[in-house]
Amino acid sequence: MKDISTLLRSPGRITIGGAPEGRDALALADIRATAPDLDLIFIARDDARLDSVAAALRLFAPDVTPLIFPAWDCLPYDRVSPRADISASRLTCLSRLA
């Protein structure tokens, strides 16, 4: 694996994948410490994984406030509307990004 500072000097976007659970949050914290003005996006496979990475990131980088964009709790064309709190969380995240 390349050193993080070497990766950050590379032009363009960087994709990191296959990190073991727990190590991914530490890698995000290391990248944040090396380049605090860099925008980072972490895509989780489900809400449980998202919550565990956010909790680990709060431990490794307490100064970082992650923006959480939760998944919908229903399928497209369901007869049930999404929960109001999930819709509100998604809109809050999008407005903070804007």
PDB file of C-alpha atoms in Angstrom, residues 2-83:
ATOM      1  CA  LYS A   2       1.240   3.439  -0.884  1.00  0.00           C
ATOM      2  CA  ASP A   3       1.807   6.083   1.746  1.00  0.00           C
ATOM      3  CA  ILE A   4      -1.188   8.406   2.160  1.00  0.00           C
ATOM      4  CA  SER A   5       0.871  11.544   1.528  1.00  0.00           C
ATOM      5  CA  THR A   6       2.082  10.030  -1.776  1.00  0.00           C
ATOM      6  CA  LEU A   7      -1.509   9.309  -2.809  1.00  0.00           C
ATOM      7  CA  LEU A   8      -2.639  12.820  -1.939  1.00  0.00           C
ATOM      8  CA  ARG A   9       0.042  14.358  -4.172  1.00  0.00           C
ATOM      9  CA  SER A  10      -1.326  12.438  -7.177  1.00  0.00           C
ATOM     10  CA  PRO A  11      -3.499  14.517  -9.501  1.00  0.00           C
ATOM     11  CA  GLY A  12      -7.189  13.738  -9.874  1.00  0.00           C
ATOM     12  CA  ARG A  13      -9.534  11.623  -7.808  1.00  0.00           C
ATOM     13  CA  ILE A  14      -8.351   8.839  -5.556  1.00  0.00           C
ATOM     14  CA  THR A  15     -10.404   5.728  -4.871  1.00  0.00           C
ATOM     15  CA  ILE A  16      -9.500   3.558  -1.910  1.00  0.00           C
ATOM     16  CA  GLY A  17     -11.267   0.239  -1.499  1.00  0.00           C
ATOM     17  CA  GLY A  18     -11.002  -3.075   0.249  1.00  0.00           C
ATOM     18  CA  ALA A  19      -9.889  -1.702   3.607  1.00  0.00           C
ATOM     19  CA  PRO A  20     -10.850  -3.938   6.533  1.00  0.00           C
ATOM     20  CA  GLU A  21     -13.607  -2.734   8.821  1.00  0.00           C
ATOM     21  CA  GLY A  22     -12.193  -0.343  11.388  1.00  0.00           C
ATOM     22  CA  ARG A  23      -9.146   0.452   9.282  1.00  0.00           C
ATOM     23  CA  ASP A  24     -11.247   2.456   6.840  1.00  0.00           C
ATOM     24  CA  ALA A  25     -12.222   5.031   9.465  1.00  0.00           C
ATOM     25  CA  LEU A  26      -8.604   5.289  10.585  1.00  0.00           C
ATOM     26  CA  ALA A  27      -7.554   5.856   6.963  1.00  0.00           C
ATOM     27  CA  LEU A  28     -10.168   8.616   6.630  1.00  0.00           C
ATOM     28  CA  ALA A  29      -8.863  10.248   9.806  1.00  0.00           C
ATOM     29  CA  ASP A  30      -5.264  10.005   8.522  1.00  0.00           C
ATOM     30  CA  ILE A  31      -6.236  11.556   5.198  1.00  0.00           C
ATOM     31  CA  ARG A  32      -8.115  14.320   6.999  1.00  0.00           C
ATOM     32  CA  ALA A  33      -5.088  15.040   9.206  1.00  0.00           C
ATOM     33  CA  THR A  34      -2.756  15.119   6.194  1.00  0.00           C
ATOM     34  CA  ALA A  35      -5.016  17.252   3.988  1.00  0.00           C
ATOM     35  CA  PRO A  36      -7.673  19.030   6.091  1.00  0.00           C
ATOM     36  CA  ASP A  37      -9.107  20.966   3.137  1.00  0.00           C
ATOM     37  CA  LEU A  38      -9.701  17.840   1.029  1.00  0.00           C
ATOM     38  CA  ASP A  39     -13.303  16.713   0.514  1.00  0.00           C
ATOM     39  CA  LEU A  40     -13.850  13.055   1.441  1.00  0.00           C
ATOM     40  CA  ILE A  41     -16.777  10.790   0.591  1.00  0.00           C
ATOM     41  CA  PHE A  42     -17.308   7.393   2.195  1.00  0.00           C
ATOM     42  CA  ILE A  43     -19.981   5.150   0.720  1.00  0.00           C
ATOM     43  CA  ALA A  44     -21.223   2.447   3.076  1.00  0.00           C
ATOM     44  CA  ARG A  45     -23.003  -0.737   2.059  1.00  0.00           C
ATOM     45  CA  ASP A  46     -25.805  -0.248   4.611  1.00  0.00           C
ATOM     46  CA  ASP A  47     -26.913   1.953   7.505  1.00  0.00           C
ATOM     47  CA  ALA A  48     -25.320  -0.279  10.148  1.00  0.00           C
ATOM     48  CA  ARG A  49     -21.926   0.034   8.454  1.00  0.00           C
ATOM     49  CA  LEU A  50     -22.450   3.775   8.059  1.00  0.00           C
ATOM     50  CA  ASP A  51     -23.150   4.136  11.779  1.00  0.00           C
ATOM     51  CA  SER A  52     -20.060   2.120  12.765  1.00  0.00           C
ATOM     52  CA  VAL A  53     -17.758   4.129  10.480  1.00  0.00           C
ATOM     53  CA  ALA A  54     -19.222   7.418  11.752  1.00  0.00           C
ATOM     54  CA  ALA A  55     -18.684   6.301  15.362  1.00  0.00           C
ATOM     55  CA  ALA A  56     -15.109   5.202  14.639  1.00  0.00           C
ATOM     56  CA  LEU A  57     -14.412   8.457  12.817  1.00  0.00           C
ATOM     57  CA  ARG A  58     -15.637  10.407  15.858  1.00  0.00           C
ATOM     58  CA  LEU A  59     -13.099   8.424  17.914  1.00  0.00           C
ATOM     59  CA  PHE A  60     -10.140   8.826  15.533  1.00  0.00           C
ATOM     60  CA  ALA A  61     -10.917  12.425  14.469  1.00  0.00           C
ATOM     61  CA  PRO A  62     -13.127  14.124  17.068  1.00  0.00           C
ATOM     62  CA  ASP A  63     -12.850  17.482  15.282  1.00  0.00           C
ATOM     63  CA  VAL A  64     -14.555  16.057  12.162  1.00  0.00           C
ATOM     64  CA  THR A  65     -18.338  16.251  11.910  1.00  0.00           C
ATOM     65  CA  PRO A  66     -19.501  13.697   9.340  1.00  0.00           C
ATOM     66  CA  LEU A  67     -22.488  14.510   7.161  1.00  0.00           C
ATOM     67  CA  ILE A  68     -24.776  11.476   7.112  1.00  0.00           C
ATOM     68  CA  PHE A  69     -26.883  10.815   4.017  1.00  0.00           C
ATOM     69  CA  PRO A  70     -29.046   7.829   5.023  1.00  0.00           C
ATOM     70  CA  ALA A  71     -30.551   5.338   2.620  1.00  0.00           C
ATOM     71  CA  TRP A  72     -34.268   5.290   1.910  1.00  0.00           C
ATOM     72  CA  ASP A  73     -36.292   2.940   4.105  1.00  0.00           C
ATOM     73  CA  CYS A  74     -38.608   1.904   1.258  1.00  0.00           C
ATOM     74  CA  LEU A  75     -38.304   0.721  -2.312  1.00  0.00           C
ATOM     75  CA  PRO A  76     -39.248   2.732  -5.390  1.00  0.00           C
ATOM     76  CA  TYR A  77     -42.935   2.377  -6.268  1.00  0.00           C
ATOM     77  CA  ASP A  78     -43.736   1.152  -2.757  1.00  0.00           C
ATOM     78  CA  ARG A  79     -47.135   2.098  -1.484  1.00  0.00           C
ATOM     79  CA  VAL A  80     -45.450   3.395   1.661  1.00  0.00           C
ATOM     80  CA  SER A  81     -43.791   6.791   1.789  1.00  0.00           C
ATOM     81  CA  PRO A  82     -40.335   7.212   3.319  1.00  0.00           C
ATOM     82  CA  ARG A  83     -40.225   8.082   7.010  1.00  0.00           C
TER      83      ARG A  83
END
